[in-house]
Amino acid sequence: MPGLRQPEPSVARVRGTLGIETHRRVLRTPWGARLSTYCLIVALVTELWSDGACSGNPGPGGWAFILIARRPDGTVAKKLEGHGGEEMTTNNRMELKAALEGLLALTRPTTLTIHPDSAYLTSAFTEGWLGKWQSSGWKSGKKPVKNQDLWVALVDAIEPHTVTWKRVKGHSTVAPNNRCDILATHERDIHAGRVPAGTPRPACAKTPSSA
């Protein structure tokens, strides 16, 4: 309308944990009356990177994960690192533990891609091993399935989410996987007594890019 100053938008942004970013734009008149409200929902692409390490197998080990939420343009909206270890474990258990802890860090149902470098972990989900184990009472042939406690926990942790598995080659040029390896071996060395407990984790390099 001639002579009437057009309302200027004021923007309030609310970002959830991992999965969705919401922008709320509220148009207000110069005297403060709200004209309209609408929400633009931007889906974030969520990645879970995981790795395990063990010395001796069995022996002291460590696990690590990185959760990355990316905007549609590929930029990182959010990133979370987690890591830990045990004094007596196996490499396979640490691989499973890394993925499990990453899933447990999600606070709501999420669509994500999990990137381990472990064939043992990936194949159980992509090759149908888990279904066979469950239908046979958690037996592989006549023997009990190893690491059943972690497999059961992983199945439960995945249930609320929509997951795609994409194995990556370990110790190559994939930055998030290499970062997980650094954190997992750091934890392994702490639990092996090679590094004093409480030693800060290695500094993070530039925000990792996707594979």
Tab-separated table of C-alpha atoms in Angstrom:
chain	number	residue	atom	x	y	z
A	1	MET	CA	0.000	0.000	0.000
A	2	PRO	CA	1.435	3.439	-0.939
A	3	GLY	CA	2.875	5.287	2.011
A	4	LEU	CA	2.972	2.202	4.240
A	5	ARG	CA	6.359	0.813	5.084
A	6	GLN	CA	6.594	-2.849	4.095
A	7	PRO	CA	7.146	-5.276	6.978
A	8	GLU	CA	10.677	-6.534	7.385
A	9	PRO	CA	11.261	-10.173	8.244
A	10	SER	CA	12.697	-11.198	11.579
A	11	VAL	CA	14.197	-14.657	11.605
A	12	ALA	CA	14.473	-17.042	14.526
A	13	ARG	CA	16.406	-20.229	13.948
A	14	VAL	CA	16.094	-23.350	16.056
A	15	ARG	CA	18.466	-26.207	15.446
A	16	GLY	CA	17.690	-29.679	16.744
A	17	THR	CA	20.265	-32.185	17.870
A	18	LEU	CA	20.920	-34.121	14.668
A	19	GLY	CA	18.576	-34.552	11.741
A	20	ILE	CA	16.514	-31.412	11.135
A	21	GLU	CA	17.192	-27.708	11.070
A	22	THR	CA	14.174	-25.436	11.339
A	23	HIS	CA	13.999	-21.804	10.252
A	24	ARG	CA	11.037	-19.765	11.413
A	25	ARG	CA	10.463	-16.470	9.652
A	26	VAL	CA	7.947	-14.096	11.222
A	27	LEU	CA	6.776	-11.047	9.292
A	28	ARG	CA	5.912	-8.144	11.588
A	29	THR	CA	4.457	-4.738	10.836
A	30	PRO	CA	6.255	-1.607	12.083
A	31	TRP	CA	3.936	-1.574	15.109
A	32	GLY	CA	4.671	-5.186	16.004
A	33	ALA	CA	1.597	-7.042	14.781
A	34	ARG	CA	2.429	-10.423	13.354
A	35	LEU	CA	1.264	-10.862	9.780
A	36	SER	CA	2.298	-14.411	9.000
A	37	THR	CA	4.480	-17.268	10.138
A	38	TYR	CA	5.904	-20.107	8.169
A	39	CYS	CA	8.546	-22.767	8.713
A	40	LEU	CA	11.141	-24.046	6.308
A	41	ILE	CA	12.355	-27.517	7.256
A	42	VAL	CA	15.841	-28.315	5.984
A	43	ALA	CA	16.749	-31.994	6.248
A	44	LEU	CA	20.290	-32.593	7.388
A	45	VAL	CA	22.292	-35.526	6.092
A	46	THR	CA	23.603	-37.492	9.072
A	47	GLU	CA	26.759	-39.615	8.947
A	48	LEU	CA	28.133	-41.955	11.609
A	49	TRP	CA	31.790	-42.875	11.299
A	50	SER	CA	33.195	-45.542	13.606
A	51	ASP	CA	36.365	-47.484	14.276
A	52	GLY	CA	37.917	-49.812	16.842
A	53	ALA	CA	41.470	-50.707	17.796
A	54	CYS	CA	43.032	-53.450	19.884
A	55	SER	CA	46.538	-54.477	20.892
A	56	GLY	CA	47.047	-58.223	21.254
A	57	ASN	CA	43.494	-59.203	20.285
A	58	PRO	CA	42.516	-59.947	22.998
A	59	GLY	CA	44.139	-57.114	24.840
A	60	PRO	CA	43.653	-53.424	25.585
A	61	GLY	CA	41.412	-51.695	23.088
A	62	GLY	CA	39.683	-48.481	22.157
A	63	TRP	CA	36.670	-47.343	20.163
A	64	ALA	CA	35.662	-44.036	18.601
A	65	PHE	CA	32.852	-42.504	16.580
A	66	ILE	CA	32.125	-39.232	14.837
A	67	LEU	CA	28.586	-38.038	14.132
A	68	ILE	CA	28.351	-35.414	11.405
A	69	ALA	CA	25.196	-33.598	10.312
A	70	ARG	CA	25.505	-31.835	6.977
A	71	ARG	CA	23.333	-29.258	5.294
A	72	PRO	CA	22.189	-29.905	1.702
A	73	ASP	CA	25.172	-27.910	0.417
A	74	GLY	CA	27.579	-30.254	2.216
A	75	THR	CA	28.650	-27.859	4.951
A	76	VAL	CA	28.803	-29.212	8.489
A	77	ALA	CA	25.957	-28.103	10.744
A	78	LYS	CA	26.993	-30.174	13.737
A	79	LYS	CA	29.679	-32.645	14.747
A	80	LEU	CA	30.138	-34.874	17.770
A	81	GLU	CA	33.108	-37.075	18.681
A	82	GLY	CA	32.966	-39.901	21.221
A	83	HIS	CA	35.583	-42.425	22.343
A	84	GLY	CA	36.444	-44.877	25.109
A	85	GLY	CA	38.195	-48.160	25.745
A	86	GLU	CA	38.643	-51.319	27.792
A	87	GLU	CA	41.624	-53.074	29.338
A	88	MET	CA	40.788	-56.519	27.928
A	89	THR	CA	38.784	-56.853	24.748
A	90	THR	CA	39.015	-57.745	21.047
A	91	ASN	CA	39.171	-55.704	17.874
A	92	ASN	CA	35.737	-56.917	16.761
A	93	ARG	CA	34.158	-55.896	20.056
A	94	MET	CA	35.647	-52.430	19.741
A	95	GLU	CA	34.305	-52.103	16.190
A	96	LEU	CA	30.811	-53.011	17.407
A	97	LYS	CA	31.102	-50.798	20.467
A	98	ALA	CA	32.066	-47.779	18.358
A	99	ALA	CA	28.959	-48.042	16.175
A	100	LEU	CA	26.759	-48.760	19.190
A	101	GLU	CA	27.945	-45.723	21.126
A	102	GLY	CA	27.431	-43.521	18.080
A	103	LEU	CA	23.850	-44.721	17.699
A	104	LEU	CA	23.169	-44.224	21.398
A	105	ALA	CA	24.331	-40.603	21.073
A	106	LEU	CA	21.364	-39.848	18.786
A	107	THR	CA	18.496	-38.324	20.718
A	108	ARG	CA	15.674	-38.898	18.226
A	109	PRO	CA	14.826	-41.092	15.218
A	110	THR	CA	17.248	-40.233	12.445
A	111	THR	CA	17.997	-41.242	8.868
A	112	LEU	CA	21.723	-41.840	8.645
A	113	THR	CA	24.538	-43.637	6.876
A	114	ILE	CA	26.986	-45.611	9.010
A	115	HIS	CA	30.563	-45.791	7.722
A	116	PRO	CA	32.635	-48.477	9.473
A	117	ASP	CA	35.809	-49.997	8.036
A	118	SER	CA	34.955	-53.387	9.565
A	119	ALA	CA	33.695	-56.109	7.225
A	120	TYR	CA	32.599	-58.081	10.292
A	121	LEU	CA	30.262	-55.311	11.415
A	122	THR	CA	28.992	-54.232	7.997
A	123	SER	CA	28.380	-57.721	6.599
A	124	ALA	CA	26.284	-58.785	9.578
A	125	PHE	CA	23.703	-56.211	8.495
A	126	THR	CA	24.147	-56.205	4.712
A	127	GLU	CA	24.644	-59.955	4.117
A	128	GLY	CA	21.831	-61.208	6.338
A	129	TRP	CA	23.998	-62.735	9.050
A	130	LEU	CA	21.977	-61.189	11.854
A	131	GLY	CA	18.698	-62.631	10.639
A	132	LYS	CA	20.227	-66.121	10.444
A	133	TRP	CA	21.754	-65.817	13.911
A	134	GLN	CA	18.488	-64.660	15.438
A	135	SER	CA	16.425	-67.383	13.754
A	136	SER	CA	18.856	-70.057	14.952
A	137	GLY	CA	18.825	-68.860	18.567
A	138	TRP	CA	22.069	-66.914	18.230
A	139	LYS	CA	24.016	-69.884	16.941
A	140	SER	CA	26.532	-69.970	14.111
A	141	GLY	CA	26.515	-73.599	13.117
A	142	LYS	CA	26.601	-75.373	16.462
A	143	LYS	CA	28.536	-72.655	18.256
A	144	PRO	CA	27.149	-69.581	20.054
A	145	VAL	CA	27.571	-66.346	18.131
A	146	LYS	CA	30.451	-64.326	19.504
A	147	ASN	CA	29.718	-60.881	20.938
A	148	GLN	CA	26.004	-61.607	21.196
A	149	ASP	CA	25.583	-58.953	23.885
A	150	LEU	CA	26.795	-56.229	21.540
A	151	TRP	CA	24.844	-57.538	18.543
A	152	VAL	CA	21.622	-57.509	20.564
A	153	ALA	CA	22.388	-53.983	21.795
A	154	LEU	CA	23.092	-52.834	18.225
A	155	VAL	CA	19.809	-54.254	16.917
A	156	ASP	CA	17.944	-52.431	19.680
A	157	ALA	CA	19.854	-49.188	19.098
A	158	ILE	CA	19.165	-49.218	15.353
A	159	GLU	CA	15.442	-49.941	15.693
A	160	PRO	CA	14.237	-46.277	15.889
A	161	HIS	CA	16.399	-45.175	12.974
A	162	THR	CA	16.604	-45.584	9.201
A	163	VAL	CA	20.118	-46.832	8.515
A	164	THR	CA	22.231	-47.371	5.413
A	165	TRP	CA	25.559	-49.179	5.783
A	166	LYS	CA	28.519	-48.086	3.670
A	167	ARG	CA	31.847	-49.667	4.474
A	168	VAL	CA	34.990	-47.639	3.852
A	169	LYS	CA	38.576	-48.738	3.423
A	170	GLY	CA	40.512	-48.275	6.651
A	171	HIS	CA	43.787	-46.381	6.886
A	172	SER	CA	43.285	-44.683	3.535
A	173	THR	CA	42.408	-41.118	2.588
A	174	VAL	CA	38.963	-40.871	4.215
A	175	ALA	CA	39.418	-38.135	6.808
A	176	PRO	CA	36.589	-39.028	9.239
A	177	ASN	CA	37.694	-42.666	9.314
A	178	ASN	CA	41.293	-41.652	9.947
A	179	ARG	CA	40.157	-39.372	12.764
A	180	CYS	CA	38.237	-42.262	14.355
A	181	ASP	CA	41.354	-44.408	14.085
A	182	ILE	CA	43.429	-41.746	15.863
A	183	LEU	CA	40.918	-41.504	18.709
A	184	ALA	CA	40.499	-45.287	19.020
A	185	THR	CA	44.253	-45.945	19.124
A	186	HIS	CA	44.647	-43.140	21.657
A	187	GLU	CA	42.158	-44.900	23.930
A	188	ARG	CA	43.835	-48.250	23.287
A	189	ASP	CA	47.191	-46.811	24.337
A	190	ILE	CA	45.688	-45.328	27.494
A	191	HIS	CA	44.235	-48.696	28.492
A	192	ALA	CA	47.514	-50.404	27.602
A	193	GLY	CA	49.400	-48.058	29.922
A	194	ARG	CA	51.429	-46.518	27.107
A	195	VAL	CA	49.772	-43.129	27.577
A	196	PRO	CA	48.926	-41.709	31.024
A	197	ALA	CA	45.222	-41.708	31.905
A	198	GLY	CA	43.741	-38.263	31.491
A	199	THR	CA	45.971	-37.362	28.557
A	200	PRO	CA	43.955	-35.055	26.278
A	201	ARG	CA	42.821	-36.598	23.040
A	202	PRO	CA	44.751	-35.575	19.917
A	203	ALA	CA	43.682	-32.252	18.482
A	204	CYS	CA	41.153	-32.337	15.699
A	205	ALA	CA	42.284	-31.274	12.268
A	206	LYS	CA	40.122	-29.259	9.902
A	207	THR	CA	36.465	-30.364	9.856
A	208	PRO	CA	36.421	-33.615	7.875
A	209	SER	CA	34.776	-33.873	4.516
A	210	SER	CA	32.531	-36.667	3.350
A	211	ALA	CA	33.914	-39.715	1.621
